[in-house]
Structures are given as C-alpha cells and as structure tokens.
Amino acid sequence: MLHTMRWFGPNDPVSLMDIRQSGCAGVVSALHQIAVGEVWTEAEILERIAIIEKDNDKFSELKWSVVESLPVHEDIKKGLPTREKFIENYKISLQNLAKCGIKTVCYNFMPVLDWSRTKLDYTMPDGAKALRFVWIDFAAFDLFILKRPEAQNAYNEETKAAAKVRFECMNEAEKAELQNTVLLGLPGSMEAFHLETFQGLLNNYAKIGADELRENLHYFVSQVAPFAQELGINLCIHPDDPPFPLLGLPRVVSTEQDLEMLMNASPVKANGITFCTGSLGVRADNDLVTMARKFADRIHFVHLRTTKRETEYDTLVFHEAAHLAGDVDMYGVIFEIIKEEKRRIGQDDAQIPMRPDHGHQMLDDLQKTTYPGYSAIGRLKGLAEIRGMELAISRNLKE
Ligand code: DNO
C-alpha cells in the first residue's frame, strides 16, 4: 500500500515534516478554501503541490497523491436543474487535477452533513481521547435542541424517553458542546453550522428520499466517471459516516447493496470506492472482508480505522477504537487489499493509497488543538501497527 496521511493545508497544526517522519510518502489534501462547486484552477492546484513538495530536495519526498475531497455541490445531490453547471465545473476541476498529475480523487454524497459524532473527547481506559457516537445523545440533540418537527416520529418511545432524561441531566455547557459537535460535520474546518439556519438546509431535502438521492448519485457518476476514466483519474466515493440516515436525511452509500448498485450505475473502473473500514464497519451487517474481496478492482483508496460497537442499532453507541482493537477484521481486510495489489502488478495503480484514518488524541497531543480525529501521534500509532501487519501479510503471501 502507498502510505499516506491527511493534511488539511497550511493551517493544519500537524506539519508536513510530521507526516514525513511518520513514514508516509503520500499526502492526502484538498483545497478547502475554495467554495464547494467552484472550479479548482490549475494555478491553485500547483500552488498546493509546491507547498507539499517544498522540502523534497532536502528530505525524503512527499507527493500530493490523493484529493480528499473534491466536494459535490448540494444542487447535484438534490438533482436541481442547476446541477448541470456544477457537474461541468466538477469535470473542469478533474481535468485540471489530471493535468497536474493527481490521479486519485475522493468524494462523498452525504446530504448537508459530512461525518457525525456526539462526543469528540471521550476518555478511553488508558486516558487517550476518542470520537464517540451515542444514539440517545443524538436523539436529544434532534428532539430538544434542534427541535426538528419530524423528530417526534423518528425515534421509538424508549429512545424518546431516554433522550429526555439525558437532556434534562445536561447542563448548559454540555448542551452547547453537543450542539457544536453534531453541527461540526465539515472536514477541514473547525466551524459548525448555525442552529438557526440548519433546519432550512434540512428542509431542502423534505421531498428527497433514498430513491431520489440514489438516482441523483447515479446520474452524477454516469456523467463524471467515464470522463474521469478518459483522464486516467480514479474517482472513489467515501461511504456514509455513520452508515445510516440521520435527521431525516437519506444516506445511500452505507451497505454492500448500495455499493453494488453504484458500481453498476457506471461500469467503468474510474467509478470506484474509498474503502473506509471505520465508516462501513459500524454496521454489523456489513461483512468487510467479503466486501473488500467483492469490490477489490474498484477500491482506489483505503481508510483504515475501526470502531467498537458498545450496543446495537436503535440504541447504538460506538467509539473509535485503537486501529487493531475494534470490530473490523483488519487482518482480513488488509489481506484482501494486498491480494488485489498483486493482481494489479504492471498497472499504474498497483499500489493502493491507504491512510490510517483518525487516531486517538494521546501523549503530547492531549495538550494540542488539532482537527478532531486528526492529531499526529494517534494516527502515527495506527499507521505503525498497520504497517507491521501489512509487512507480515505480504511476506506470508510471497512464501
Ligand atoms: C472524516 C472523513 C470524512 C471524509 C469525507 C470524504 O474524518 O473520513 O470527512 O473525508 O467524507 O469525502
């Protein structure tokens, strides 16, 4: 695998030197400063490449190997007539990236919010901090902070009662923290959505159910994937995180069946997957090893992370576990990825980029402010463990 680390750009408190010293050759980055839907110009892409490669003459080489993410405009997700213009812009951005030599582009199709958690500093037994999701807390936000009109019909009676008790026990600071955590949602920014305008964003999806959203996704890939294929770009969709609908918003990239339908919607290699074990692994009914095997030739980017389910769906609670200590069969998944790399020998995408996704906030990082999940030391620890496992598996496969 090509070892990579996410870098949010010049404002990221984790430096490129940190990434280099973690043993990575690849950088995963995005131009977060450009508004969603606008074209990424060649000049702006080259500027970021120059920053990433700045010290390549003095130290081991770093390369911008994956874009995460080239975000999809909401009008495309909503299937509005204005989507044509944004699809056109998307293609121009892809063209510019290809001209600059960047060939792997990640995106997601989650309406409004990106990933969601209810706690960003859950204390693990060893004192490290982890991200956590508690369904009851999420319901408390939905019912009593957001007060979404449809929320009353969205939860069963037990959940509503438990959420009420939970909410009544929270002090003002805890309520504010929960609100901020749920509304944070956008990678590369420390800013949350405003509660006052948030309901309006949800209302835009009032008439869009899973079928409509899926149709809009399939339309999007049928427009951009063949184009990406011509450019030599591998597109790779990031699954929903967590992999089920939230706040009445549909989610259609959560299960094996979702991925299968998507792969068939545009049967070109460029219509690919970011195999995020942390997102997909939250669902007990996703068998990740089988999925990795089944979709192997469409996996263009891998996020290795695992969650630990504390309870099951309905009252779901999960936290982000240490990289080898959660529900995901990491050995089985890495085994499938290495087998796929062997199958690809001779192709220019034979080495699949992988990044250790998220990590615990630990050691010196407990004193620092970094993007949630993206402190240096926890990711470095995850990467080191994964690399050891990878080495052992590939040696074994050779002998
Ligand atoms: C969270 C990430 C996601 C991911 C985007 C990809 O840490 O895994 O934010 O980058 O969903 O589009």
PDB file of N, CA, C and O in Angstrom, residues 278-340:
ATOM      1  N   GLY A 278     -13.700   2.208   8.866  1.00  0.00           N
ATOM      2  CA  GLY A 278     -14.287   2.819  10.053  1.00  0.00           C
ATOM      3  C   GLY A 278     -15.743   3.180   9.850  1.00  0.00           C
ATOM      4  O   GLY A 278     -16.571   3.017  10.748  1.00  0.00           O
ATOM      5  N   SER A 279     -16.082   3.674   8.659  1.00  0.00           N
ATOM      6  CA  SER A 279     -17.472   4.036   8.386  1.00  0.00           C
ATOM      7  C   SER A 279     -18.312   2.785   8.165  1.00  0.00           C
ATOM      8  O   SER A 279     -19.333   2.580   8.833  1.00  0.00           O
ATOM      9  N   LEU A 280     -17.899   1.940   7.240  1.00  0.00           N
ATOM     10  CA  LEU A 280     -18.697   0.754   6.900  1.00  0.00           C
ATOM     11  C   LEU A 280     -18.802  -0.203   8.082  1.00  0.00           C
ATOM     12  O   LEU A 280     -19.816  -0.874   8.271  1.00  0.00           O
ATOM     13  N   GLY A 281     -17.755  -0.246   8.901  1.00  0.00           N
ATOM     14  CA  GLY A 281     -17.692  -1.225   9.988  1.00  0.00           C
ATOM     15  C   GLY A 281     -18.626  -0.961  11.151  1.00  0.00           C
ATOM     16  O   GLY A 281     -18.776  -1.808  12.028  1.00  0.00           O
ATOM     17  N   VAL A 282     -19.270   0.204  11.157  1.00  0.00           N
ATOM     18  CA  VAL A 282     -20.217   0.487  12.239  1.00  0.00           C
ATOM     19  C   VAL A 282     -21.415  -0.468  12.156  1.00  0.00           C
ATOM     20  O   VAL A 282     -21.995  -0.835  13.168  1.00  0.00           O
ATOM     21  N   ARG A 283     -21.763  -0.871  10.940  1.00  0.00           N
ATOM     22  CA  ARG A 283     -22.917  -1.778  10.777  1.00  0.00           C
ATOM     23  C   ARG A 283     -22.452  -3.220  10.904  1.00  0.00           C
ATOM     24  O   ARG A 283     -21.575  -3.672  10.156  1.00  0.00           O
ATOM     25  N   ALA A 284     -23.108  -3.937  11.802  1.00  0.00           N
ATOM     26  CA  ALA A 284     -22.744  -5.342  11.998  1.00  0.00           C
ATOM     27  C   ALA A 284     -23.077  -6.162  10.747  1.00  0.00           C
ATOM     28  O   ALA A 284     -22.485  -7.205  10.500  1.00  0.00           O
ATOM     29  N   ASP A 285     -24.042  -5.674   9.934  1.00  0.00           N
ATOM     30  CA  ASP A 285     -24.411  -6.459   8.740  1.00  0.00           C
ATOM     31  C   ASP A 285     -23.502  -6.175   7.537  1.00  0.00           C
ATOM     32  O   ASP A 285     -23.708  -6.728   6.464  1.00  0.00           O
ATOM     33  N   ASN A 286     -22.513  -5.326   7.687  1.00  0.00           N
ATOM     34  CA  ASN A 286     -21.513  -5.164   6.624  1.00  0.00           C
ATOM     35  C   ASN A 286     -20.351  -6.118   6.911  1.00  0.00           C
ATOM     36  O   ASN A 286     -19.637  -5.935   7.904  1.00  0.00           O
ATOM     37  N   ASP A 287     -20.186  -7.104   6.054  1.00  0.00           N
ATOM     38  CA  ASP A 287     -19.060  -8.027   6.222  1.00  0.00           C
ATOM     39  C   ASP A 287     -17.893  -7.466   5.406  1.00  0.00           C
ATOM     40  O   ASP A 287     -17.832  -7.611   4.185  1.00  0.00           O
ATOM     41  N   LEU A 288     -16.987  -6.790   6.098  1.00  0.00           N
ATOM     42  CA  LEU A 288     -15.978  -6.004   5.383  1.00  0.00           C
ATOM     43  C   LEU A 288     -15.013  -6.837   4.553  1.00  0.00           C
ATOM     44  O   LEU A 288     -14.574  -6.397   3.489  1.00  0.00           O
ATOM     45  N   VAL A 289     -14.678  -8.016   5.025  1.00  0.00           N
ATOM     46  CA  VAL A 289     -13.720  -8.832   4.255  1.00  0.00           C
ATOM     47  C   VAL A 289     -14.363  -9.272   2.940  1.00  0.00           C
ATOM     48  O   VAL A 289     -13.769  -9.158   1.863  1.00  0.00           O
ATOM     49  N   THR A 290     -15.607  -9.704   3.034  1.00  0.00           N
ATOM     50  CA  THR A 290     -16.329 -10.093   1.812  1.00  0.00           C
ATOM     51  C   THR A 290     -16.471  -8.900   0.872  1.00  0.00           C
ATOM     52  O   THR A 290     -16.301  -9.014  -0.340  1.00  0.00           O
ATOM     53  N   MET A 291     -16.757  -7.739   1.449  1.00  0.00           N
ATOM     54  CA  MET A 291     -16.926  -6.546   0.609  1.00  0.00           C
ATOM     55  C   MET A 291     -15.605  -6.145  -0.047  1.00  0.00           C
ATOM     56  O   MET A 291     -15.564  -5.777  -1.220  1.00  0.00           O
ATOM     57  N   ALA A 292     -14.526  -6.213   0.703  1.00  0.00           N
ATOM     58  CA  ALA A 292     -13.217  -5.850   0.136  1.00  0.00           C
ATOM     59  C   ALA A 292     -12.885  -6.785  -1.024  1.00  0.00           C
ATOM     60  O   ALA A 292     -12.354  -6.358  -2.055  1.00  0.00           O
ATOM     61  N   ARG A 293     -13.229  -8.051  -0.861  1.00  0.00           N
ATOM     62  CA  ARG A 293     -12.943  -9.031  -1.923  1.00  0.00           C
ATOM     63  C   ARG A 293     -13.827  -8.754  -3.139  1.00  0.00           C
ATOM     64  O   ARG A 293     -13.374  -8.689  -4.265  1.00  0.00           O
ATOM     65  N   LYS A 294     -15.095  -8.504  -2.864  1.00  0.00           N
ATOM     66  CA  LYS A 294     -16.065  -8.322  -3.942  1.00  0.00           C
ATOM     67  C   LYS A 294     -15.780  -7.073  -4.782  1.00  0.00           C
ATOM     68  O   LYS A 294     -15.897  -7.092  -6.000  1.00  0.00           O
ATOM     69  N   PHE A 295     -15.408  -5.984  -4.115  1.00  0.00           N
ATOM     70  CA  PHE A 295     -15.234  -4.723  -4.847  1.00  0.00           C
ATOM     71  C   PHE A 295     -13.761  -4.417  -5.129  1.00  0.00           C
ATOM     72  O   PHE A 295     -13.428  -3.300  -5.517  1.00  0.00           O
ATOM     73  N   ALA A 296     -12.882  -5.412  -4.907  1.00  0.00           N
ATOM     74  CA  ALA A 296     -11.429  -5.159  -4.939  1.00  0.00           C
ATOM     75  C   ALA A 296     -10.977  -4.310  -6.135  1.00  0.00           C
ATOM     76  O   ALA A 296     -10.222  -3.351  -5.963  1.00  0.00           O
ATOM     77  N   ASP A 297     -11.458  -4.640  -7.335  1.00  0.00           N
ATOM     78  CA  ASP A 297     -10.922  -3.927  -8.506  1.00  0.00           C
ATOM     79  C   ASP A 297     -11.431  -2.488  -8.602  1.00  0.00           C
ATOM     80  O   ASP A 297     -10.966  -1.722  -9.436  1.00  0.00           O
ATOM     81  N   ARG A 298     -12.370  -2.124  -7.741  1.00  0.00           N
ATOM     82  CA  ARG A 298     -12.854  -0.737  -7.744  1.00  0.00           C
ATOM     83  C   ARG A 298     -12.367   0.029  -6.501  1.00  0.00           C
ATOM     84  O   ARG A 298     -12.776   1.156  -6.276  1.00  0.00           O
ATOM     85  N   ILE A 299     -11.576  -0.601  -5.678  1.00  0.00           N
ATOM     86  CA  ILE A 299     -11.078   0.102  -4.486  1.00  0.00           C
ATOM     87  C   ILE A 299      -9.822   0.877  -4.878  1.00  0.00           C
ATOM     88  O   ILE A 299      -8.799   0.290  -5.234  1.00  0.00           O
ATOM     89  N   HIS A 300      -9.924   2.199  -4.801  1.00  0.00           N
ATOM     90  CA  HIS A 300      -8.802   3.033  -5.240  1.00  0.00           C
ATOM     91  C   HIS A 300      -8.143   3.764  -4.089  1.00  0.00           C
ATOM     92  O   HIS A 300      -7.164   4.480  -4.271  1.00  0.00           O
ATOM     93  N   PHE A 301      -8.714   3.647  -2.908  1.00  0.00           N
ATOM     94  CA  PHE A 301      -8.191   4.366  -1.749  1.00  0.00           C
ATOM     95  C   PHE A 301      -8.729   3.633  -0.528  1.00  0.00           C
ATOM     96  O   PHE A 301      -9.879   3.154  -0.544  1.00  0.00           O
ATOM     97  N   VAL A 302      -7.898   3.521   0.502  1.00  0.00           N
ATOM     98  CA  VAL A 302      -8.326   2.775   1.684  1.00  0.00           C
ATOM     99  C   VAL A 302      -8.141   3.632   2.933  1.00  0.00           C
ATOM    100  O   VAL A 302      -7.079   4.241   3.123  1.00  0.00           O
ATOM    101  N   HIS A 303      -9.169   3.696   3.748  1.00  0.00           N
ATOM    102  CA  HIS A 303      -9.083   4.335   5.071  1.00  0.00           C
ATOM    103  C   HIS A 303      -9.114   3.220   6.093  1.00  0.00           C
ATOM    104  O   HIS A 303     -10.113   2.497   6.173  1.00  0.00           O
ATOM    105  N   LEU A 304      -8.047   3.067   6.864  1.00  0.00           N
ATOM    106  CA  LEU A 304      -8.046   2.005   7.860  1.00  0.00           C
ATOM    107  C   LEU A 304      -8.265   2.575   9.254  1.00  0.00           C
ATOM    108  O   LEU A 304      -7.468   3.365   9.765  1.00  0.00           O
ATOM    109  N   ARG A 305      -9.350   2.175   9.817  1.00  0.00           N
ATOM    110  CA  ARG A 305      -9.783   2.643  11.136  1.00  0.00           C
ATOM    111  C   ARG A 305     -10.843   1.649  11.585  1.00  0.00           C
ATOM    112  O   ARG A 305     -11.430   0.961  10.761  1.00  0.00           O
ATOM    113  N   THR A 306     -11.088   1.590  12.882  1.00  0.00           N
ATOM    114  CA  THR A 306     -12.131   0.679  13.336  1.00  0.00           C
ATOM    115  C   THR A 306     -12.911   1.285  14.481  1.00  0.00           C
ATOM    116  O   THR A 306     -12.379   2.083  15.256  1.00  0.00           O
ATOM    117  N   THR A 307     -14.171   0.920  14.548  1.00  0.00           N
ATOM    118  CA  THR A 307     -14.989   1.352  15.670  1.00  0.00           C
ATOM    119  C   THR A 307     -15.339   0.136  16.508  1.00  0.00           C
ATOM    120  O   THR A 307     -15.259  -0.997  16.043  1.00  0.00           O
ATOM    121  N   LYS A 308     -15.725   0.406  17.729  1.00  0.00           N
ATOM    122  CA  LYS A 308     -16.175  -0.668  18.610  1.00  0.00           C
ATOM    123  C   LYS A 308     -17.619  -0.369  18.963  1.00  0.00           C
ATOM    124  O   LYS A 308     -17.924   0.701  19.519  1.00  0.00           O
ATOM    125  N   ARG A 309     -18.509  -1.299  18.607  1.00  0.00           N
ATOM    126  CA  ARG A 309     -19.917  -1.123  18.978  1.00  0.00           C
ATOM    127  C   ARG A 309     -20.078  -1.456  20.450  1.00  0.00           C
ATOM    128  O   ARG A 309     -19.668  -2.523  20.894  1.00  0.00           O
ATOM    129  N   GLU A 310     -20.673  -0.539  21.184  1.00  0.00           N
ATOM    130  CA  GLU A 310     -20.919  -0.807  22.601  1.00  0.00           C
ATOM    131  C   GLU A 310     -22.320  -1.389  22.780  1.00  0.00           C
ATOM    132  O   GLU A 310     -22.585  -2.124  23.713  1.00  0.00           O
ATOM    133  N   THR A 311     -23.230  -1.013  21.881  1.00  0.00           N
ATOM    134  CA  THR A 311     -24.584  -1.588  21.857  1.00  0.00           C
ATOM    135  C   THR A 311     -24.982  -1.688  20.391  1.00  0.00           C
ATOM    136  O   THR A 311     -24.276  -1.184  19.522  1.00  0.00           O
ATOM    137  N   GLU A 312     -26.124  -2.270  20.111  1.00  0.00           N
ATOM    138  CA  GLU A 312     -26.541  -2.437  18.712  1.00  0.00           C
ATOM    139  C   GLU A 312     -27.472  -1.304  18.263  1.00  0.00           C
ATOM    140  O   GLU A 312     -27.846  -0.443  19.045  1.00  0.00           O
ATOM    141  N   TYR A 313     -27.855  -1.364  16.999  1.00  0.00           N
ATOM    142  CA  TYR A 313     -28.707  -0.346  16.389  1.00  0.00           C
ATOM    143  C   TYR A 313     -29.954  -0.071  17.242  1.00  0.00           C
ATOM    144  O   TYR A 313     -30.411  -0.939  17.961  1.00  0.00           O
ATOM    145  N   ASP A 314     -30.469   1.127  17.147  1.00  0.00           N
ATOM    146  CA  ASP A 314     -31.633   1.572  17.910  1.00  0.00           C
ATOM    147  C   ASP A 314     -31.182   2.304  19.157  1.00  0.00           C
ATOM    148  O   ASP A 314     -31.697   3.343  19.487  1.00  0.00           O
ATOM    149  N   THR A 315     -30.213   1.686  19.833  1.00  0.00           N
ATOM    150  CA  THR A 315     -29.646   2.396  20.977  1.00  0.00           C
ATOM    151  C   THR A 315     -28.149   2.496  20.713  1.00  0.00           C
ATOM    152  O   THR A 315     -27.345   2.509  21.630  1.00  0.00           O
ATOM    153  N   LEU A 316     -27.815   2.530  19.426  1.00  0.00           N
ATOM    154  CA  LEU A 316     -26.415   2.400  19.025  1.00  0.00           C
ATOM    155  C   LEU A 316     -25.460   3.337  19.772  1.00  0.00           C
ATOM    156  O   LEU A 316     -25.690   4.535  19.882  1.00  0.00           O
ATOM    157  N   VAL A 317     -24.409   2.748  20.259  1.00  0.00           N
ATOM    158  CA  VAL A 317     -23.283   3.513  20.807  1.00  0.00           C
ATOM    159  C   VAL A 317     -22.031   2.901  20.211  1.00  0.00           C
ATOM    160  O   VAL A 317     -21.868   1.684  20.222  1.00  0.00           O
ATOM    161  N   PHE A 318     -21.173   3.739  19.638  1.00  0.00           N
ATOM    162  CA  PHE A 318     -19.865   3.211  19.219  1.00  0.00           C
ATOM    163  C   PHE A 318     -18.805   4.257  19.483  1.00  0.00           C
ATOM    164  O   PHE A 318     -19.090   5.447  19.531  1.00  0.00           O
ATOM    165  N   HIS A 319     -17.581   3.780  19.680  1.00  0.00           N
ATOM    166  CA  HIS A 319     -16.458   4.721  19.764  1.00  0.00           C
ATOM    167  C   HIS A 319     -15.384   4.270  18.790  1.00  0.00           C
ATOM    168  O   HIS A 319     -15.379   3.131  18.330  1.00  0.00           O
ATOM    169  N   GLU A 320     -14.497   5.186  18.470  1.00  0.00           N
ATOM    170  CA  GLU A 320     -13.402   4.860  17.578  1.00  0.00           C
ATOM    171  C   GLU A 320     -12.327   4.179  18.413  1.00  0.00           C
ATOM    172  O   GLU A 320     -11.740   4.789  19.305  1.00  0.00           O
ATOM    173  N   ALA A 321     -12.105   2.911  18.136  1.00  0.00           N
ATOM    174  CA  ALA A 321     -11.169   2.116  18.929  1.00  0.00           C
ATOM    175  C   ALA A 321      -9.746   2.303  18.401  1.00  0.00           C
ATOM    176  O   ALA A 321      -9.536   2.902  17.347  1.00  0.00           O
ATOM    177  N   ALA A 322      -8.770   1.776  19.117  1.00  0.00           N
ATOM    178  CA  ALA A 322      -7.406   1.735  18.574  1.00  0.00           C
ATOM    179  C   ALA A 322      -7.468   0.916  17.278  1.00  0.00           C
ATOM    180  O   ALA A 322      -8.345   0.052  17.110  1.00  0.00           O
ATOM    181  N   HIS A 323      -6.544   1.194  16.347  1.00  0.00           N
ATOM    182  CA  HIS A 323      -6.702   0.684  14.981  1.00  0.00           C
ATOM    183  C   HIS A 323      -6.866  -0.836  14.859  1.00  0.00           C
ATOM    184  O   HIS A 323      -7.516  -1.315  13.936  1.00  0.00           O
ATOM    185  N   LEU A 324      -6.299  -1.590  15.777  1.00  0.00           N
ATOM    186  CA  LEU A 324      -6.440  -3.044  15.664  1.00  0.00           C
ATOM    187  C   LEU A 324      -7.356  -3.614  16.746  1.00  0.00           C
ATOM    188  O   LEU A 324      -7.404  -4.814  16.960  1.00  0.00           O
ATOM    189  N   ALA A 325      -8.076  -2.738  17.439  1.00  0.00           N
ATOM    190  CA  ALA A 325      -8.816  -3.208  18.622  1.00  0.00           C
ATOM    191  C   ALA A 325     -10.336  -3.064  18.515  1.00  0.00           C
ATOM    192  O   ALA A 325     -11.024  -3.140  19.517  1.00  0.00           O
ATOM    193  N   GLY A 326     -10.857  -2.871  17.307  1.00  0.00           N
ATOM    194  CA  GLY A 326     -12.306  -2.684  17.180  1.00  0.00           C
ATOM    195  C   GLY A 326     -12.998  -3.876  16.543  1.00  0.00           C
ATOM    196  O   GLY A 326     -12.476  -4.997  16.568  1.00  0.00           O
ATOM    197  N   ASP A 327     -14.161  -3.627  15.951  1.00  0.00           N
ATOM    198  CA  ASP A 327     -14.951  -4.710  15.376  1.00  0.00           C
ATOM    199  C   ASP A 327     -14.462  -5.157  13.998  1.00  0.00           C
ATOM    200  O   ASP A 327     -14.843  -6.216  13.510  1.00  0.00           O
ATOM    201  N   VAL A 328     -13.650  -4.311  13.349  1.00  0.00           N
ATOM    202  CA  VAL A 328     -13.220  -4.637  11.980  1.00  0.00           C
ATOM    203  C   VAL A 328     -12.148  -5.731  11.996  1.00  0.00           C
ATOM    204  O   VAL A 328     -11.219  -5.684  12.799  1.00  0.00           O
ATOM    205  N   ASP A 329     -12.301  -6.695  11.098  1.00  0.00           N
ATOM    206  CA  ASP A 329     -11.270  -7.720  10.932  1.00  0.00           C
ATOM    207  C   ASP A 329     -10.159  -7.103  10.068  1.00  0.00           C
ATOM    208  O   ASP A 329     -10.145  -7.244   8.845  1.00  0.00           O
ATOM    209  N   MET A 330      -9.264  -6.374  10.706  1.00  0.00           N
ATOM    210  CA  MET A 330      -8.250  -5.616   9.982  1.00  0.00           C
ATOM    211  C   MET A 330      -7.318  -6.549   9.202  1.00  0.00           C
ATOM    212  O   MET A 330      -6.924  -6.258   8.086  1.00  0.00           O
ATOM    213  N   TYR A 331      -6.991  -7.670   9.824  1.00  0.00           N
ATOM    214  CA  TYR A 331      -6.137  -8.647   9.135  1.00  0.00           C
ATOM    215  C   TYR A 331      -6.803  -9.078   7.822  1.00  0.00           C
ATOM    216  O   TYR A 331      -6.175  -9.062   6.762  1.00  0.00           O
ATOM    217  N   GLY A 332      -8.074  -9.427   7.908  1.00  0.00           N
ATOM    218  CA  GLY A 332      -8.785  -9.924   6.729  1.00  0.00           C
ATOM    219  C   GLY A 332      -8.869  -8.869   5.633  1.00  0.00           C
ATOM    220  O   GLY A 332      -8.681  -9.166   4.451  1.00  0.00           O
ATOM    221  N   VAL A 333      -9.124  -7.619   6.018  1.00  0.00           N
ATOM    222  CA  VAL A 333      -9.260  -6.552   5.015  1.00  0.00           C
ATOM    223  C   VAL A 333      -7.901  -6.276   4.360  1.00  0.00           C
ATOM    224  O   VAL A 333      -7.793  -6.218   3.125  1.00  0.00           O
ATOM    225  N   ILE A 334      -6.857  -6.151   5.170  1.00  0.00           N
ATOM    226  CA  ILE A 334      -5.533  -5.846   4.601  1.00  0.00           C
ATOM    227  C   ILE A 334      -5.088  -6.995   3.690  1.00  0.00           C
ATOM    228  O   ILE A 334      -4.515  -6.771   2.620  1.00  0.00           O
ATOM    229  N   PHE A 335      -5.402  -8.200   4.083  1.00  0.00           N
ATOM    230  CA  PHE A 335      -5.079  -9.371   3.262  1.00  0.00           C
ATOM    231  C   PHE A 335      -5.699  -9.226   1.864  1.00  0.00           C
ATOM    232  O   PHE A 335      -5.030  -9.428   0.849  1.00  0.00           O
ATOM    233  N   GLU A 336      -6.972  -8.849   1.819  1.00  0.00           N
ATOM    234  CA  GLU A 336      -7.655  -8.695   0.522  1.00  0.00           C
ATOM    235  C   GLU A 336      -7.037  -7.571  -0.305  1.00  0.00           C
ATOM    236  O   GLU A 336      -6.918  -7.684  -1.527  1.00  0.00           O
ATOM    237  N   ILE A 337      -6.664  -6.492   0.371  1.00  0.00           N
ATOM    238  CA  ILE A 337      -6.084  -5.351  -0.364  1.00  0.00           C
ATOM    239  C   ILE A 337      -4.726  -5.748  -0.955  1.00  0.00           C
ATOM    240  O   ILE A 337      -4.422  -5.439  -2.114  1.00  0.00           O
ATOM    241  N   ILE A 338      -3.932  -6.447  -0.186  1.00  0.00           N
ATOM    242  CA  ILE A 338      -2.619  -6.854  -0.695  1.00  0.00           C
ATOM    243  C   ILE A 338      -2.775  -7.841  -1.857  1.00  0.00           C
ATOM    244  O   ILE A 338      -2.052  -7.768  -2.856  1.00  0.00           O
ATOM    245  N   LYS A 339      -3.751  -8.728  -1.746  1.00  0.00           N
ATOM    246  CA  LYS A 339      -4.004  -9.662  -2.854  1.00  0.00           C
ATOM    247  C   LYS A 339      -4.377  -8.889  -4.122  1.00  0.00           C
ATOM    248  O   LYS A 339      -3.921  -9.195  -5.215  1.00  0.00           O
ATOM    249  N   GLU A 340      -5.191  -7.842  -3.948  1.00  0.00           N
ATOM    250  CA  GLU A 340      -5.594  -7.032  -5.101  1.00  0.00           C
ATOM    251  C   GLU A 340      -4.382  -6.304  -5.697  1.00  0.00           C
ATOM    252  O   GLU A 340      -4.243  -6.201  -6.911  1.00  0.00           O
TER     253      GLU A 340
END
